[in-house]
């Protein structure tokens, strides 16, 4: 089970690894720059291990960034000229001669696009083979699975 910083760019500040390892079934605590993972025999042990780890986060440079800040930045950037992928017709003339013009802005809060269910993967390693069970999120993901060339 993995805990990722709630703030983009955040990093684990402190993790009680020993407390997590003391939970029956917890095998390992793995830390990266932006996440903490608990490897365990089953989901219950992993979840309890992660909770017991009492992770404190350093929110980093984006600690004070709000949805309003992001919207304001996007609005400012939208006023600048951008790349032109295709140029066809005369938009300025068409808009000026339109019988009716409707301008609208639609906004949603800046939220994480995260899976509702826990991400998971099971690997069965044997002397002659390695079997991997995973839930691909896209049709391309299985192509990225580990492969070994025939000997």
PDB file of N, CA, C and O in Angstrom, residues 2-60:
ATOM      1  N   UNK A   2       0.496   2.241  -0.723  1.00  0.00           N
ATOM      2  CA  UNK A   2       1.337   3.421  -0.922  1.00  0.00           C
ATOM      3  C   UNK A   2       0.643   4.682  -0.427  1.00  0.00           C
ATOM      4  O   UNK A   2      -0.541   4.881  -0.672  1.00  0.00           O
ATOM      5  N   UNK A   3       1.409   5.533   0.239  1.00  0.00           N
ATOM      6  CA  UNK A   3       0.946   6.876   0.597  1.00  0.00           C
ATOM      7  C   UNK A   3       1.799   7.861  -0.190  1.00  0.00           C
ATOM      8  O   UNK A   3       3.029   7.792  -0.158  1.00  0.00           O
ATOM      9  N   UNK A   4       1.132   8.754  -0.914  1.00  0.00           N
ATOM     10  CA  UNK A   4       1.830   9.757  -1.718  1.00  0.00           C
ATOM     11  C   UNK A   4       1.509  11.121  -1.135  1.00  0.00           C
ATOM     12  O   UNK A   4       0.402  11.371  -0.671  1.00  0.00           O
ATOM     13  N   UNK A   5       2.472  12.004  -1.182  1.00  0.00           N
ATOM     14  CA  UNK A   5       2.278  13.344  -0.637  1.00  0.00           C
ATOM     15  C   UNK A   5       0.983  13.959  -1.159  1.00  0.00           C
ATOM     16  O   UNK A   5       0.705  13.906  -2.359  1.00  0.00           O
ATOM     17  N   UNK A   6       0.182  14.550  -0.284  1.00  0.00           N
ATOM     18  CA  UNK A   6      -1.057  15.190  -0.719  1.00  0.00           C
ATOM     19  C   UNK A   6      -0.812  16.482  -1.504  1.00  0.00           C
ATOM     20  O   UNK A   6      -1.743  17.043  -2.079  1.00  0.00           O
ATOM     21  N   UNK A   7       0.436  16.940  -1.531  1.00  0.00           N
ATOM     22  CA  UNK A   7       0.780  18.164  -2.243  1.00  0.00           C
ATOM     23  C   UNK A   7       1.826  17.834  -3.303  1.00  0.00           C
ATOM     24  O   UNK A   7       2.834  17.177  -3.004  1.00  0.00           O
ATOM     25  N   UNK A   8       1.579  18.257  -4.550  1.00  0.00           N
ATOM     26  CA  UNK A   8       2.527  18.025  -5.628  1.00  0.00           C
ATOM     27  C   UNK A   8       3.893  18.579  -5.243  1.00  0.00           C
ATOM     28  O   UNK A   8       4.004  19.747  -4.869  1.00  0.00           O
ATOM     29  N   UNK A   9       4.916  17.759  -5.294  1.00  0.00           N
ATOM     30  CA  UNK A   9       6.259  18.189  -4.927  1.00  0.00           C
ATOM     31  C   UNK A   9       6.591  17.957  -3.467  1.00  0.00           C
ATOM     32  O   UNK A   9       7.711  18.209  -3.031  1.00  0.00           O
ATOM     33  N   UNK A  10       5.630  17.460  -2.691  1.00  0.00           N
ATOM     34  CA  UNK A  10       5.876  17.181  -1.278  1.00  0.00           C
ATOM     35  C   UNK A  10       6.709  15.924  -1.098  1.00  0.00           C
ATOM     36  O   UNK A  10       6.780  15.070  -1.983  1.00  0.00           O
ATOM     37  N   UNK A  11       7.348  15.831   0.057  1.00  0.00           N
ATOM     38  CA  UNK A  11       8.204  14.691   0.365  1.00  0.00           C
ATOM     39  C   UNK A  11       7.957  14.239   1.803  1.00  0.00           C
ATOM     40  O   UNK A  11       7.564  15.043   2.641  1.00  0.00           O
ATOM     41  N   UNK A  12       8.199  12.956   2.086  1.00  0.00           N
ATOM     42  CA  UNK A  12       8.066  12.509   3.476  1.00  0.00           C
ATOM     43  C   UNK A  12       9.079  13.223   4.362  1.00  0.00           C
ATOM     44  O   UNK A  12      10.262  13.298   4.023  1.00  0.00           O
ATOM     45  N   UNK A  13       8.594  13.797   5.457  1.00  0.00           N
ATOM     46  CA  UNK A  13       9.474  14.473   6.410  1.00  0.00           C
ATOM     47  C   UNK A  13       9.918  13.495   7.493  1.00  0.00           C
ATOM     48  O   UNK A  13      11.085  13.424   7.850  1.00  0.00           O
ATOM     49  N   UNK A  14       8.965  12.736   8.022  1.00  0.00           N
ATOM     50  CA  UNK A  14       9.310  11.721   9.025  1.00  0.00           C
ATOM     51  C   UNK A  14       8.380  10.527   8.865  1.00  0.00           C
ATOM     52  O   UNK A  14       7.206  10.678   8.543  1.00  0.00           O
ATOM     53  N   UNK A  15       8.943   9.348   9.062  1.00  0.00           N
ATOM     54  CA  UNK A  15       8.211   8.089   8.935  1.00  0.00           C
ATOM     55  C   UNK A  15       8.660   7.183  10.067  1.00  0.00           C
ATOM     56  O   UNK A  15       9.858   6.975  10.259  1.00  0.00           O
ATOM     57  N   UNK A  16       7.718   6.655  10.826  1.00  0.00           N
ATOM     58  CA  UNK A  16       8.041   5.737  11.918  1.00  0.00           C
ATOM     59  C   UNK A  16       8.109   4.320  11.346  1.00  0.00           C
ATOM     60  O   UNK A  16       7.163   3.548  11.430  1.00  0.00           O
ATOM     61  N   UNK A  17       9.261   4.008  10.754  1.00  0.00           N
ATOM     62  CA  UNK A  17       9.467   2.719  10.093  1.00  0.00           C
ATOM     63  C   UNK A  17       9.362   1.572  11.088  1.00  0.00           C
ATOM     64  O   UNK A  17       8.740   0.546  10.818  1.00  0.00           O
ATOM     65  N   UNK A  18       9.954   1.733  12.258  1.00  0.00           N
ATOM     66  CA  UNK A  18       9.942   0.654  13.253  1.00  0.00           C
ATOM     67  C   UNK A  18       8.523   0.310  13.701  1.00  0.00           C
ATOM     68  O   UNK A  18       8.190  -0.860  13.883  1.00  0.00           O
ATOM     69  N   UNK A  19       7.670   1.314  13.861  1.00  0.00           N
ATOM     70  CA  UNK A  19       6.283   1.059  14.262  1.00  0.00           C
ATOM     71  C   UNK A  19       5.549   0.279  13.171  1.00  0.00           C
ATOM     72  O   UNK A  19       4.789  -0.641  13.463  1.00  0.00           O
ATOM     73  N   UNK A  20       5.794   0.629  11.918  1.00  0.00           N
ATOM     74  CA  UNK A  20       5.154  -0.080  10.813  1.00  0.00           C
ATOM     75  C   UNK A  20       5.625  -1.525  10.746  1.00  0.00           C
ATOM     76  O   UNK A  20       4.831  -2.450  10.571  1.00  0.00           O
ATOM     77  N   UNK A  21       6.926  -1.737  10.910  1.00  0.00           N
ATOM     78  CA  UNK A  21       7.490  -3.085  10.860  1.00  0.00           C
ATOM     79  C   UNK A  21       7.035  -3.948  12.036  1.00  0.00           C
ATOM     80  O   UNK A  21       7.075  -5.180  11.957  1.00  0.00           O
ATOM     81  N   UNK A  22       6.588  -3.320  13.105  1.00  0.00           N
ATOM     82  CA  UNK A  22       6.116  -4.068  14.276  1.00  0.00           C
ATOM     83  C   UNK A  22       4.729  -4.682  14.053  1.00  0.00           C
ATOM     84  O   UNK A  22       4.316  -5.560  14.808  1.00  0.00           O
ATOM     85  N   UNK A  23       4.040  -4.255  13.004  1.00  0.00           N
ATOM     86  CA  UNK A  23       2.715  -4.805  12.697  1.00  0.00           C
ATOM     87  C   UNK A  23       2.897  -6.201  12.092  1.00  0.00           C
ATOM     88  O   UNK A  23       3.663  -6.382  11.150  1.00  0.00           O
ATOM     89  N   UNK A  24       2.170  -7.167  12.620  1.00  0.00           N
ATOM     90  CA  UNK A  24       2.243  -8.534  12.120  1.00  0.00           C
ATOM     91  C   UNK A  24       1.850  -8.575  10.643  1.00  0.00           C
ATOM     92  O   UNK A  24       0.802  -8.058  10.260  1.00  0.00           O
ATOM     93  N   UNK A  25       2.701  -9.168   9.833  1.00  0.00           N
ATOM     94  CA  UNK A  25       2.434  -9.275   8.398  1.00  0.00           C
ATOM     95  C   UNK A  25       3.157  -8.237   7.562  1.00  0.00           C
ATOM     96  O   UNK A  25       3.254  -8.383   6.346  1.00  0.00           O
ATOM     97  N   UNK A  26       3.657  -7.163   8.177  1.00  0.00           N
ATOM     98  CA  UNK A  26       4.400  -6.151   7.424  1.00  0.00           C
ATOM     99  C   UNK A  26       5.808  -6.669   7.179  1.00  0.00           C
ATOM    100  O   UNK A  26       6.502  -7.090   8.093  1.00  0.00           O
ATOM    101  N   UNK A  27       6.232  -6.657   5.917  1.00  0.00           N
ATOM    102  CA  UNK A  27       7.547  -7.181   5.530  1.00  0.00           C
ATOM    103  C   UNK A  27       8.597  -6.095   5.332  1.00  0.00           C
ATOM    104  O   UNK A  27       9.756  -6.294   5.620  1.00  0.00           O
ATOM    105  N   UNK A  28       8.156  -4.951   4.797  1.00  0.00           N
ATOM    106  CA  UNK A  28       9.132  -3.933   4.425  1.00  0.00           C
ATOM    107  C   UNK A  28       8.450  -2.579   4.306  1.00  0.00           C
ATOM    108  O   UNK A  28       7.277  -2.488   3.953  1.00  0.00           O
ATOM    109  N   UNK A  29       9.200  -1.517   4.593  1.00  0.00           N
ATOM    110  CA  UNK A  29       8.747  -0.147   4.356  1.00  0.00           C
ATOM    111  C   UNK A  29       9.715   0.445   3.338  1.00  0.00           C
ATOM    112  O   UNK A  29      10.932   0.425   3.547  1.00  0.00           O
ATOM    113  N   UNK A  30       9.164   0.936   2.224  1.00  0.00           N
ATOM    114  CA  UNK A  30       9.986   1.486   1.149  1.00  0.00           C
ATOM    115  C   UNK A  30       9.670   2.965   1.019  1.00  0.00           C
ATOM    116  O   UNK A  30       8.507   3.337   0.908  1.00  0.00           O
ATOM    117  N   UNK A  31      10.716   3.786   1.029  1.00  0.00           N
ATOM    118  CA  UNK A  31      10.515   5.230   0.893  1.00  0.00           C
ATOM    119  C   UNK A  31      11.162   5.720  -0.396  1.00  0.00           C
ATOM    120  O   UNK A  31      12.259   5.301  -0.751  1.00  0.00           O
ATOM    121  N   UNK A  32      10.437   6.595  -1.092  1.00  0.00           N
ATOM    122  CA  UNK A  32      10.982   7.266  -2.262  1.00  0.00           C
ATOM    123  C   UNK A  32      10.947   8.761  -1.971  1.00  0.00           C
ATOM    124  O   UNK A  32      10.542   9.169  -0.889  1.00  0.00           O
ATOM    125  N   UNK A  33      11.325   9.562  -2.959  1.00  0.00           N
ATOM    126  CA  UNK A  33      11.314  11.014  -2.757  1.00  0.00           C
ATOM    127  C   UNK A  33       9.934  11.560  -2.439  1.00  0.00           C
ATOM    128  O   UNK A  33       9.794  12.545  -1.736  1.00  0.00           O
ATOM    129  N   UNK A  34       8.878  10.927  -2.984  1.00  0.00           N
ATOM    130  CA  UNK A  34       7.530  11.496  -2.821  1.00  0.00           C
ATOM    131  C   UNK A  34       6.509  10.542  -2.221  1.00  0.00           C
ATOM    132  O   UNK A  34       5.337  10.893  -2.111  1.00  0.00           O
ATOM    133  N   UNK A  35       6.935   9.343  -1.825  1.00  0.00           N
ATOM    134  CA  UNK A  35       5.953   8.360  -1.347  1.00  0.00           C
ATOM    135  C   UNK A  35       6.558   7.425  -0.308  1.00  0.00           C
ATOM    136  O   UNK A  35       7.766   7.312  -0.174  1.00  0.00           O
ATOM    137  N   UNK A  36       5.650   6.744   0.405  1.00  0.00           N
ATOM    138  CA  UNK A  36       6.027   5.709   1.362  1.00  0.00           C
ATOM    139  C   UNK A  36       5.150   4.501   1.044  1.00  0.00           C
ATOM    140  O   UNK A  36       3.932   4.631   0.926  1.00  0.00           O
ATOM    141  N   UNK A  37       5.773   3.336   0.892  1.00  0.00           N
ATOM    142  CA  UNK A  37       5.029   2.108   0.604  1.00  0.00           C
ATOM    143  C   UNK A  37       5.278   1.091   1.702  1.00  0.00           C
ATOM    144  O   UNK A  37       6.383   0.992   2.234  1.00  0.00           O
ATOM    145  N   UNK A  38       4.234   0.353   2.038  1.00  0.00           N
ATOM    146  CA  UNK A  38       4.350  -0.732   3.003  1.00  0.00           C
ATOM    147  C   UNK A  38       4.055  -2.030   2.258  1.00  0.00           C
ATOM    148  O   UNK A  38       2.999  -2.182   1.653  1.00  0.00           O
ATOM    149  N   UNK A  39       5.017  -2.939   2.296  1.00  0.00           N
ATOM    150  CA  UNK A  39       4.873  -4.253   1.673  1.00  0.00           C
ATOM    151  C   UNK A  39       4.478  -5.216   2.775  1.00  0.00           C
ATOM    152  O   UNK A  39       5.144  -5.300   3.806  1.00  0.00           O
ATOM    153  N   UNK A  40       3.372  -5.930   2.554  1.00  0.00           N
ATOM    154  CA  UNK A  40       2.862  -6.809   3.612  1.00  0.00           C
ATOM    155  C   UNK A  40       2.242  -8.065   3.016  1.00  0.00           C
ATOM    156  O   UNK A  40       2.031  -8.159   1.804  1.00  0.00           O
ATOM    157  N   UNK A  41       1.933  -9.003   3.900  1.00  0.00           N
ATOM    158  CA  UNK A  41       1.337 -10.269   3.476  1.00  0.00           C
ATOM    159  C   UNK A  41      -0.097 -10.112   2.999  1.00  0.00           C
ATOM    160  O   UNK A  41      -0.578 -10.923   2.212  1.00  0.00           O
ATOM    161  N   UNK A  42      -0.793  -9.087   3.486  1.00  0.00           N
ATOM    162  CA  UNK A  42      -2.182  -8.862   3.086  1.00  0.00           C
ATOM    163  C   UNK A  42      -2.521  -7.387   3.257  1.00  0.00           C
ATOM    164  O   UNK A  42      -1.799  -6.623   3.907  1.00  0.00           O
ATOM    165  N   UNK A  43      -3.644  -6.987   2.649  1.00  0.00           N
ATOM    166  CA  UNK A  43      -4.047  -5.578   2.634  1.00  0.00           C
ATOM    167  C   UNK A  43      -4.229  -5.004   4.032  1.00  0.00           C
ATOM    168  O   UNK A  43      -3.834  -3.870   4.296  1.00  0.00           O
ATOM    169  N   UNK A  44      -4.821  -5.785   4.926  1.00  0.00           N
ATOM    170  CA  UNK A  44      -5.054  -5.286   6.285  1.00  0.00           C
ATOM    171  C   UNK A  44      -3.769  -4.903   6.984  1.00  0.00           C
ATOM    172  O   UNK A  44      -3.676  -3.849   7.622  1.00  0.00           O
ATOM    173  N   UNK A  45      -2.744  -5.756   6.867  1.00  0.00           N
ATOM    174  CA  UNK A  45      -1.457  -5.456   7.493  1.00  0.00           C
ATOM    175  C   UNK A  45      -0.812  -4.243   6.838  1.00  0.00           C
ATOM    176  O   UNK A  45      -0.241  -3.381   7.525  1.00  0.00           O
ATOM    177  N   UNK A  46      -0.904  -4.149   5.509  1.00  0.00           N
ATOM    178  CA  UNK A  46      -0.313  -3.002   4.804  1.00  0.00           C
ATOM    179  C   UNK A  46      -0.979  -1.700   5.228  1.00  0.00           C
ATOM    180  O   UNK A  46      -0.313  -0.704   5.500  1.00  0.00           O
ATOM    181  N   UNK A  47      -2.310  -1.721   5.316  1.00  0.00           N
ATOM    182  CA  UNK A  47      -3.051  -0.519   5.711  1.00  0.00           C
ATOM    183  C   UNK A  47      -2.704  -0.102   7.141  1.00  0.00           C
ATOM    184  O   UNK A  47      -2.424   1.063   7.411  1.00  0.00           O
ATOM    185  N   UNK A  48      -2.701  -1.080   8.059  1.00  0.00           N
ATOM    186  CA  UNK A  48      -2.377  -0.769   9.453  1.00  0.00           C
ATOM    187  C   UNK A  48      -0.923  -0.301   9.577  1.00  0.00           C
ATOM    188  O   UNK A  48      -0.622   0.629  10.333  1.00  0.00           O
ATOM    189  N   UNK A  49      -0.025  -0.934   8.825  1.00  0.00           N
ATOM    190  CA  UNK A  49       1.381  -0.516   8.841  1.00  0.00           C
ATOM    191  C   UNK A  49       1.561   0.905   8.369  1.00  0.00           C
ATOM    192  O   UNK A  49       2.318   1.686   8.939  1.00  0.00           O
ATOM    193  N   UNK A  50       0.824   1.267   7.311  1.00  0.00           N
ATOM    194  CA  UNK A  50       0.917   2.630   6.786  1.00  0.00           C
ATOM    195  C   UNK A  50       0.383   3.642   7.790  1.00  0.00           C
ATOM    196  O   UNK A  50       0.974   4.699   8.004  1.00  0.00           O
ATOM    197  N   UNK A  51      -0.743   3.303   8.438  1.00  0.00           N
ATOM    198  CA  UNK A  51      -1.303   4.194   9.461  1.00  0.00           C
ATOM    199  C   UNK A  51      -0.345   4.335  10.642  1.00  0.00           C
ATOM    200  O   UNK A  51      -0.137   5.435  11.164  1.00  0.00           O
ATOM    201  N   UNK A  52       0.240   3.219  11.063  1.00  0.00           N
ATOM    202  CA  UNK A  52       1.140   3.220  12.223  1.00  0.00           C
ATOM    203  C   UNK A  52       2.445   3.961  11.922  1.00  0.00           C
ATOM    204  O   UNK A  52       3.106   4.441  12.846  1.00  0.00           O
ATOM    205  N   UNK A  53       2.797   4.052  10.661  1.00  0.00           N
ATOM    206  CA  UNK A  53       4.031   4.748  10.286  1.00  0.00           C
ATOM    207  C   UNK A  53       3.973   6.235  10.611  1.00  0.00           C
ATOM    208  O   UNK A  53       5.000   6.915  10.639  1.00  0.00           O
ATOM    209  N   UNK A  54       2.776   6.761  10.859  1.00  0.00           N
ATOM    210  CA  UNK A  54       2.589   8.173  11.242  1.00  0.00           C
ATOM    211  C   UNK A  54       3.399   9.120  10.347  1.00  0.00           C
ATOM    212  O   UNK A  54       4.246   9.875  10.816  1.00  0.00           O
ATOM    213  N   UNK A  55       3.131   9.080   9.086  1.00  0.00           N
ATOM    214  CA  UNK A  55       3.895   9.875   8.121  1.00  0.00           C
ATOM    215  C   UNK A  55       3.587  11.357   8.283  1.00  0.00           C
ATOM    216  O   UNK A  55       2.432  11.763   8.336  1.00  0.00           O
ATOM    217  N   UNK A  56       4.629  12.146   8.374  1.00  0.00           N
ATOM    218  CA  UNK A  56       4.505  13.609   8.335  1.00  0.00           C
ATOM    219  C   UNK A  56       5.128  14.058   7.024  1.00  0.00           C
ATOM    220  O   UNK A  56       6.192  13.572   6.640  1.00  0.00           O
ATOM    221  N   UNK A  57       4.458  14.978   6.352  1.00  0.00           N
ATOM    222  CA  UNK A  57       4.906  15.426   5.033  1.00  0.00           C
ATOM    223  C   UNK A  57       5.510  16.819   5.077  1.00  0.00           C
ATOM    224  O   UNK A  57       5.050  17.678   5.808  1.00  0.00           O
ATOM    225  N   UNK A  58       6.536  17.026   4.275  1.00  0.00           N
ATOM    226  CA  UNK A  58       7.051  18.355   3.989  1.00  0.00           C
ATOM    227  C   UNK A  58       6.388  18.731   2.675  1.00  0.00           C
ATOM    228  O   UNK A  58       6.686  18.135   1.645  1.00  0.00           O
ATOM    229  N   UNK A  59       5.459  19.686   2.711  1.00  0.00           N
ATOM    230  CA  UNK A  59       4.664  20.010   1.531  1.00  0.00           C
ATOM    231  C   UNK A  59       5.445  20.693   0.421  1.00  0.00           C
ATOM    232  O   UNK A  59       4.948  20.843  -0.686  1.00  0.00           O
ATOM    233  N   UNK A  60       6.655  21.121   0.697  1.00  0.00           N
ATOM    234  CA  UNK A  60       7.515  21.661  -0.351  1.00  0.00           C
ATOM    235  C   UNK A  60       7.059  22.991  -0.922  1.00  0.00           C
ATOM    236  O   UNK A  60       6.294  23.729  -0.301  1.00  0.00           O
TER     237      UNK A  60
END
